[in-house]
Amino acid sequence: MRIVFHGENAASFSHGFADLVGTADITVLPDVLASEAERAAYAAAEVVVGTRYNSSLPRPEGLRLFHVPGAGYDAVDLALLPASATVCNCFGHEQAIAEYVMAGILARHVPLADADAKLRNKDWSYWAGAPERVHDELAEKTIGLLGFGHIGKAIAARAKAFEMKVNVANRSPVPTSASVDRSFTLDQLDDFWGSADFIVVSVPLAAETTGIVGKDAFDAMRSSAVVFNVGRGPTIDEKALYEALRDNKIAGAVIDTWYVYPTPDKPAVLPSILPFHELPNVVMTPHMSGWTSGTIRRRQKTIADNVLSRVAGRPCTNVVREGGGS
């Protein structure tokens, strides 16, 4: 089995991969295939692990499995891949992203860093004993989850551990339960936006979700609301988000998925054409929420299991598109 790990992201899963799949010809290629040898190795692959596929890349005619080492496959042009290739993605990042969201919420309610910085300067601003020095807590706050897949479910479980209320907006109806206090469908978003103190966007990027959080959404939110984006940048309208933060329509945002990303020729870029970096009420992180040692370990196992299944003619898991043949 000729296996190619294409690009820096995919290469992270190559270490020790042979121990999981046994005998295999494993090649790690850079994001930009600069040499004929690199392009030939890609074209000869039976398995490609990579985050993108388009017409600039060689066509691997004998491809049996294209595995995205993450959940999003919007950069993979499925129509250009050989019909023989099964296409799969993988998750395993929900635990990490749920921890990231809870860390962002806790940071706003338990000001450890600010209290530490002040006390080092003899400033006892948070000292217990006076009403004006209190800080907030999570219990009884409401978190609104736009999307209730792997990530949404993991966040709900952790929010409930902090005695928060959980509201969910999802394409298919979600029944109320011990984890879900209120449920909305996507035709009820006008009511959903104003129902929560925190709005977490984790829906995948598709035609129907592009810009799903727009100006009308921000107008309907509480002025105290904090928005998280851990799905894909363009699910939140870029201009509407910037203006809502700039004009203090909402209290803040924690944004991990963006509109502009580094490229090989432009490795140092700001994540938007708009000056989010000048705003004091946004926390900006570089698409890091799901990138943990645990995520890599879990995804590597998923990829290896699917390689072995494809070789043995067994069904794969997390199938985006079935391929022909065995």
Tab-separated table of C-alpha atoms in Angstrom:
chain	number	residue	atom	x	y	z
A	1	MET	CA	0.000	0.000	0.000
A	2	ARG	CA	1.501	3.311	-1.121
A	3	ILE	CA	0.515	5.984	1.412
A	4	VAL	CA	1.214	9.700	0.938
A	5	PHE	CA	0.895	12.281	3.724
A	6	HIS	CA	0.516	15.575	1.877
A	7	GLY	CA	1.307	18.833	3.637
A	8	GLU	CA	2.386	19.977	7.072
A	9	ASN	CA	-0.930	19.202	8.762
A	10	ALA	CA	-1.112	15.665	7.393
A	11	ALA	CA	2.558	15.031	8.187
A	12	SER	CA	1.717	15.380	11.885
A	13	PHE	CA	-0.080	12.035	11.657
A	14	SER	CA	2.733	10.177	9.901
A	15	HIS	CA	4.946	9.623	12.939
A	16	GLY	CA	4.653	5.999	14.011
A	17	PHE	CA	1.949	5.341	11.411
A	18	ALA	CA	3.709	2.235	10.115
A	19	ASP	CA	3.324	0.686	13.576
A	20	LEU	CA	-0.467	0.931	13.138
A	21	VAL	CA	-0.810	-0.358	9.583
A	22	GLY	CA	2.122	-2.732	9.174
A	23	THR	CA	4.030	-3.006	5.936
A	24	ALA	CA	3.456	0.076	3.792
A	25	ASP	CA	5.349	2.455	1.543
A	26	ILE	CA	4.915	5.763	3.365
A	27	THR	CA	5.942	9.085	1.806
A	28	VAL	CA	5.645	12.517	3.411
A	29	LEU	CA	5.314	15.356	0.902
A	30	PRO	CA	5.343	19.138	1.415
A	31	ASP	CA	2.340	21.354	0.801
A	32	VAL	CA	3.829	22.577	-2.485
A	33	LEU	CA	4.968	19.769	-4.768
A	34	ALA	CA	7.972	21.474	-6.302
A	35	SER	CA	9.754	18.571	-7.984
A	36	GLU	CA	8.805	15.976	-10.550
A	37	ALA	CA	9.671	13.258	-8.015
A	38	GLU	CA	7.222	14.693	-5.495
A	39	ARG	CA	4.476	14.947	-8.099
A	40	ALA	CA	5.179	11.399	-9.260
A	41	ALA	CA	4.954	10.090	-5.689
A	42	TYR	CA	1.589	11.805	-5.255
A	43	ALA	CA	0.292	10.462	-8.570
A	44	ALA	CA	1.282	6.910	-7.584
A	45	ALA	CA	-0.468	6.999	-4.187
A	46	GLU	CA	-3.110	4.449	-3.262
A	47	VAL	CA	-3.880	6.387	-0.070
A	48	VAL	CA	-3.575	10.135	0.331
A	49	VAL	CA	-3.874	11.806	3.717
A	50	GLY	CA	-4.347	15.505	3.076
A	51	THR	CA	-6.447	18.572	3.735
A	52	ARG	CA	-7.062	19.637	0.126
A	53	TYR	CA	-7.355	18.428	-3.438
A	54	ASN	CA	-7.758	20.533	-6.564
A	55	SER	CA	-6.716	20.655	-10.194
A	56	SER	CA	-3.220	21.906	-9.347
A	57	LEU	CA	-2.367	18.503	-7.865
A	58	PRO	CA	-1.562	15.337	-9.821
A	59	ARG	CA	-4.423	12.902	-10.319
A	60	PRO	CA	-3.667	9.627	-8.489
A	61	GLU	CA	-5.422	7.215	-10.843
A	62	GLY	CA	-4.997	4.218	-8.536
A	63	LEU	CA	-6.275	6.018	-5.459
A	64	ARG	CA	-8.353	3.862	-3.122
A	65	LEU	CA	-8.647	6.162	-0.102
A	66	PHE	CA	-8.440	9.931	0.335
A	67	HIS	CA	-8.467	10.691	4.046
A	68	VAL	CA	-8.874	14.200	5.402
A	69	PRO	CA	-7.082	14.347	8.778
A	70	GLY	CA	-9.847	16.517	10.196
A	71	ALA	CA	-13.555	17.181	10.000
A	72	GLY	CA	-13.727	19.834	7.277
A	73	TYR	CA	-13.408	18.708	3.673
A	74	ASP	CA	-14.557	21.884	1.927
A	75	ALA	CA	-11.068	22.255	0.346
A	76	VAL	CA	-11.345	18.845	-1.319
A	77	ASP	CA	-12.871	18.903	-4.800
A	78	LEU	CA	-14.623	15.546	-4.670
A	79	ALA	CA	-15.567	15.674	-8.340
A	80	LEU	CA	-11.910	15.690	-9.385
A	81	LEU	CA	-10.898	12.633	-7.373
A	82	PRO	CA	-10.943	9.235	-9.112
A	83	ALA	CA	-14.233	7.363	-8.678
A	84	SER	CA	-12.253	4.497	-7.158
A	85	ALA	CA	-11.386	6.565	-4.079
A	86	THR	CA	-13.375	6.385	-0.881
A	87	VAL	CA	-13.219	9.752	0.870
A	88	CYS	CA	-13.258	9.896	4.671
A	89	ASN	CA	-12.796	12.521	7.333
A	90	CYS	CA	-12.228	12.217	11.065
A	91	PHE	CA	-13.230	13.869	14.281
A	92	GLY	CA	-11.620	13.243	17.673
A	93	HIS	CA	-11.190	16.993	18.195
A	94	GLU	CA	-14.398	17.583	20.105
A	95	GLN	CA	-12.845	17.045	23.536
A	96	ALA	CA	-10.137	19.620	22.838
A	97	ILE	CA	-12.521	22.182	21.343
A	98	ALA	CA	-14.952	21.798	24.239
A	99	GLU	CA	-12.113	22.513	26.672
A	100	TYR	CA	-11.118	25.561	24.606
A	101	VAL	CA	-14.669	26.946	24.764
A	102	MET	CA	-14.935	26.380	28.501
A	103	ALA	CA	-11.517	28.003	29.003
A	104	GLY	CA	-12.719	31.053	27.072
A	105	ILE	CA	-15.881	31.292	29.165
A	106	LEU	CA	-14.035	30.773	32.443
A	107	ALA	CA	-11.483	33.431	31.542
A	108	ARG	CA	-14.278	36.015	31.408
A	109	HIS	CA	-15.743	34.950	34.755
A	110	VAL	CA	-12.683	34.091	36.841
A	111	PRO	CA	-10.125	36.854	36.132
A	112	LEU	CA	-7.042	35.019	37.376
A	113	ALA	CA	-4.559	36.706	35.058
A	114	ASP	CA	-5.836	40.226	35.773
A	115	ALA	CA	-6.021	39.621	39.522
A	116	ASP	CA	-2.457	38.286	39.484
A	117	ALA	CA	-1.154	41.234	37.475
A	118	LYS	CA	-2.838	43.739	39.779
A	119	LEU	CA	-1.705	42.119	43.009
A	120	ARG	CA	1.905	42.139	41.806
A	121	ASN	CA	1.482	45.930	41.786
A	122	LYS	CA	-0.085	46.031	45.290
A	123	ASP	CA	-3.549	46.433	43.792
A	124	TRP	CA	-6.191	44.403	45.693
A	125	SER	CA	-9.049	45.206	43.288
A	126	TYR	CA	-10.611	41.738	43.532
A	127	TRP	CA	-10.324	41.317	47.318
A	128	ALA	CA	-13.424	39.686	48.785
A	129	GLY	CA	-15.580	41.733	51.108
A	130	ALA	CA	-17.211	44.495	49.057
A	131	PRO	CA	-20.008	44.220	46.464
A	132	GLU	CA	-18.139	46.281	43.881
A	133	ARG	CA	-15.308	43.727	43.845
A	134	VAL	CA	-17.331	40.633	42.939
A	135	HIS	CA	-16.734	38.606	39.804
A	136	ASP	CA	-19.275	36.465	37.982
A	137	GLU	CA	-19.816	32.693	37.806
A	138	LEU	CA	-21.026	30.221	35.204
A	139	ALA	CA	-23.858	28.520	37.090
A	140	GLU	CA	-27.263	29.498	35.678
A	141	LYS	CA	-25.711	31.214	32.639
A	142	THR	CA	-27.012	30.025	29.263
A	143	ILE	CA	-24.853	28.746	26.432
A	144	GLY	CA	-26.353	28.614	22.941
A	145	LEU	CA	-24.930	25.985	20.606
A	146	LEU	CA	-25.395	26.564	16.879
A	147	GLY	CA	-24.825	23.015	15.698
A	148	PHE	CA	-25.164	19.880	17.776
A	149	GLY	CA	-22.731	17.437	16.259
A	150	HIS	CA	-19.631	15.998	17.889
A	151	ILE	CA	-18.439	19.413	19.120
A	152	GLY	CA	-21.813	20.661	20.334
A	153	LYS	CA	-22.466	17.508	22.339
A	154	ALA	CA	-19.034	17.669	23.983
A	155	ILE	CA	-19.538	21.333	24.931
A	156	ALA	CA	-23.012	20.627	26.326
A	157	ALA	CA	-21.676	17.899	28.619
A	158	ARG	CA	-19.030	20.198	30.051
A	159	ALA	CA	-21.393	23.159	30.363
A	160	LYS	CA	-23.788	21.014	32.367
A	161	ALA	CA	-20.933	20.129	34.740
A	162	PHE	CA	-20.796	23.874	35.510
A	163	GLU	CA	-24.597	23.962	36.007
A	164	MET	CA	-25.158	26.064	32.908
A	165	LYS	CA	-28.317	26.028	30.830
A	166	VAL	CA	-27.890	24.698	27.302
A	167	ASN	CA	-29.879	25.896	24.289
A	168	VAL	CA	-29.368	24.235	20.922
A	169	ALA	CA	-30.118	25.341	17.360
A	170	ASN	CA	-29.742	22.587	14.800
A	171	ARG	CA	-30.910	21.683	11.294
A	172	SER	CA	-32.671	18.547	12.568
A	173	PRO	CA	-34.734	18.851	15.763
A	174	VAL	CA	-32.915	18.011	18.999
A	175	PRO	CA	-35.137	16.757	21.836
A	176	THR	CA	-34.774	18.370	25.244
A	177	SER	CA	-32.954	16.165	27.706
A	178	ALA	CA	-30.644	16.247	30.694
A	179	SER	CA	-28.114	17.929	28.366
A	180	VAL	CA	-30.427	20.257	26.425
A	181	ASP	CA	-32.802	22.742	28.079
A	182	ARG	CA	-34.253	24.356	24.948
A	183	SER	CA	-34.143	23.349	21.303
A	184	PHE	CA	-34.583	25.431	18.168
A	185	THR	CA	-34.575	24.531	14.492
A	186	LEU	CA	-32.890	26.768	11.936
A	187	ASP	CA	-36.164	28.483	11.046
A	188	GLN	CA	-36.311	29.665	14.688
A	189	LEU	CA	-32.936	31.385	14.768
A	190	ASP	CA	-34.466	34.800	15.450
A	191	ASP	CA	-35.556	33.470	18.845
A	192	PHE	CA	-32.353	31.502	19.423
A	193	TRP	CA	-29.939	34.448	19.105
A	194	GLY	CA	-31.345	36.306	22.082
A	195	SER	CA	-31.728	33.256	24.308
A	196	ALA	CA	-28.147	32.854	25.510
A	197	ASP	CA	-25.233	34.578	27.210
A	198	PHE	CA	-22.749	32.718	25.001
A	199	ILE	CA	-23.248	31.690	21.370
A	200	VAL	CA	-20.933	28.956	20.079
A	201	VAL	CA	-20.825	28.388	16.309
A	202	SER	CA	-19.615	24.924	15.309
A	203	VAL	CA	-21.558	24.212	12.127
A	204	PRO	CA	-19.567	23.030	9.078
A	205	LEU	CA	-19.133	25.349	6.116
A	206	ALA	CA	-21.642	24.767	3.331
A	207	ALA	CA	-23.750	26.917	1.051
A	208	GLU	CA	-26.572	27.031	3.585
A	209	THR	CA	-24.314	27.893	6.533
A	210	THR	CA	-22.146	30.561	4.890
A	211	GLY	CA	-22.961	33.809	6.691
A	212	ILE	CA	-25.610	32.126	8.836
A	213	VAL	CA	-24.579	34.492	11.638
A	214	GLY	CA	-25.076	37.910	10.130
A	215	LYS	CA	-26.147	41.442	11.034
A	216	ASP	CA	-29.675	40.381	11.957
A	217	ALA	CA	-28.251	37.783	14.328
A	218	PHE	CA	-26.054	40.301	16.126
A	219	ASP	CA	-28.948	42.758	16.335
A	220	ALA	CA	-31.005	40.055	18.074
A	221	MET	CA	-28.332	38.989	20.561
A	222	ARG	CA	-28.067	40.228	24.120
A	223	SER	CA	-25.698	43.170	24.554
A	224	SER	CA	-23.859	40.989	27.093
A	225	ALA	CA	-23.444	38.093	24.639
A	226	VAL	CA	-20.061	36.592	23.784
A	227	VAL	CA	-19.695	34.756	20.457
A	228	PHE	CA	-17.318	31.850	19.819
A	229	ASN	CA	-16.445	30.542	16.358
A	230	VAL	CA	-14.841	27.097	16.401
A	231	GLY	CA	-16.407	25.857	13.156
A	232	ARG	CA	-15.365	27.718	10.015
A	233	GLY	CA	-14.706	31.441	9.667
A	234	PRO	CA	-17.218	32.296	6.919
A	235	THR	CA	-20.157	30.803	8.855
A	236	ILE	CA	-20.081	34.206	10.586
A	237	ASP	CA	-20.336	37.183	8.258
A	238	GLU	CA	-16.947	38.909	8.528
A	239	LYS	CA	-18.161	42.508	8.250
A	240	ALA	CA	-21.150	41.970	10.533
A	241	LEU	CA	-18.950	40.417	13.227
A	242	TYR	CA	-16.412	43.217	13.069
A	243	GLU	CA	-19.072	45.927	13.255
A	244	ALA	CA	-20.909	44.214	16.121
A	245	LEU	CA	-17.687	44.159	18.129
A	246	ARG	CA	-16.555	47.637	17.095
A	247	ASP	CA	-19.927	49.165	17.962
A	248	ASN	CA	-20.311	47.111	21.177
A	249	LYS	CA	-23.542	45.502	20.031
A	250	ILE	CA	-22.256	42.405	21.807
A	251	ALA	CA	-19.846	42.156	24.721
A	252	GLY	CA	-17.136	40.200	22.978
A	253	ALA	CA	-15.981	37.297	20.882
A	254	VAL	CA	-13.491	34.454	20.977
A	255	ILE	CA	-12.573	33.589	17.391
A	256	ASP	CA	-10.479	30.581	16.408
A	257	THR	CA	-11.505	30.084	12.776
A	258	TRP	CA	-10.874	32.887	10.301
A	259	TYR	CA	-11.183	34.455	6.871
A	260	VAL	CA	-7.546	34.735	5.799
A	261	TYR	CA	-4.964	31.994	6.374
A	262	PRO	CA	-1.218	31.789	5.756
A	263	THR	CA	-0.001	30.420	2.445
A	264	PRO	CA	3.494	29.227	1.498
A	265	ASP	CA	4.201	32.559	-0.208
A	266	LYS	CA	2.550	34.647	2.559
A	267	PRO	CA	3.238	32.891	5.874
A	268	ALA	CA	2.751	35.971	8.084
A	269	VAL	CA	-0.730	37.414	7.620
A	270	LEU	CA	-3.478	38.860	9.757
A	271	PRO	CA	-6.566	36.597	9.823
A	272	SER	CA	-8.928	39.144	8.281
A	273	ILE	CA	-8.889	42.101	5.930
A	274	LEU	CA	-10.656	43.989	8.741
A	275	PRO	CA	-8.720	45.251	11.809
A	276	PHE	CA	-10.007	42.787	14.404
A	277	HIS	CA	-6.566	42.986	16.028
A	278	GLU	CA	-7.284	46.584	17.048
A	279	LEU	CA	-10.428	45.667	19.003
A	280	PRO	CA	-10.153	45.193	22.786
A	281	ASN	CA	-13.197	42.906	23.089
A	282	VAL	CA	-12.081	40.015	20.899
A	283	VAL	CA	-9.760	37.123	21.762
A	284	MET	CA	-7.980	35.934	18.601
A	285	THR	CA	-6.422	32.485	18.311
A	286	PRO	CA	-4.872	30.856	15.203
A	287	HIS	CA	-7.197	27.886	14.550
A	288	MET	CA	-5.701	25.998	17.489
A	289	SER	CA	-8.717	24.884	19.509
A	290	GLY	CA	-8.720	21.274	18.356
A	291	TRP	CA	-4.981	20.808	17.921
A	292	THR	CA	-3.875	18.733	20.908
A	293	SER	CA	-1.821	15.586	21.415
A	294	GLY	CA	-5.059	13.728	22.129
A	295	THR	CA	-6.616	14.890	18.858
A	296	ILE	CA	-3.604	13.709	16.863
A	297	ARG	CA	-3.621	10.328	18.614
A	298	ARG	CA	-7.343	9.748	18.072
A	299	ARG	CA	-7.313	10.889	14.444
A	300	GLN	CA	-4.242	8.843	13.626
A	301	LYS	CA	-6.027	5.725	14.850
A	302	THR	CA	-9.108	6.552	12.754
A	303	ILE	CA	-6.981	7.019	9.620
A	304	ALA	CA	-5.060	3.787	10.256
A	305	ASP	CA	-8.249	1.815	10.889
A	306	ASN	CA	-9.709	3.070	7.611
A	307	VAL	CA	-6.555	2.192	5.674
A	308	LEU	CA	-6.722	-1.363	7.043
A	309	SER	CA	-10.451	-1.571	6.316
A	310	ARG	CA	-9.984	-0.402	2.720
A	311	VAL	CA	-7.229	-2.977	2.158
A	312	ALA	CA	-9.387	-5.743	3.624
A	313	GLY	CA	-12.527	-4.696	1.735
A	314	ARG	CA	-14.388	-3.772	4.915
A	315	PRO	CA	-16.550	-0.648	5.261
A	316	CYS	CA	-14.726	2.466	6.412
A	317	THR	CA	-15.955	4.869	9.089
A	318	ASN	CA	-16.701	8.590	8.641
A	319	VAL	CA	-17.299	8.109	4.925
A	320	VAL	CA	-17.858	11.321	2.966
A	321	ARG	CA	-18.070	9.487	-0.371
A	322	GLU	CA	-17.955	5.813	-1.182
A	323	GLY	CA	-15.388	4.704	-3.733
A	324	GLY	CA	-15.698	1.979	-6.312
A	325	GLY	CA	-14.077	-1.424	-6.010
A	326	SER	CA	-12.610	-3.100	-2.945
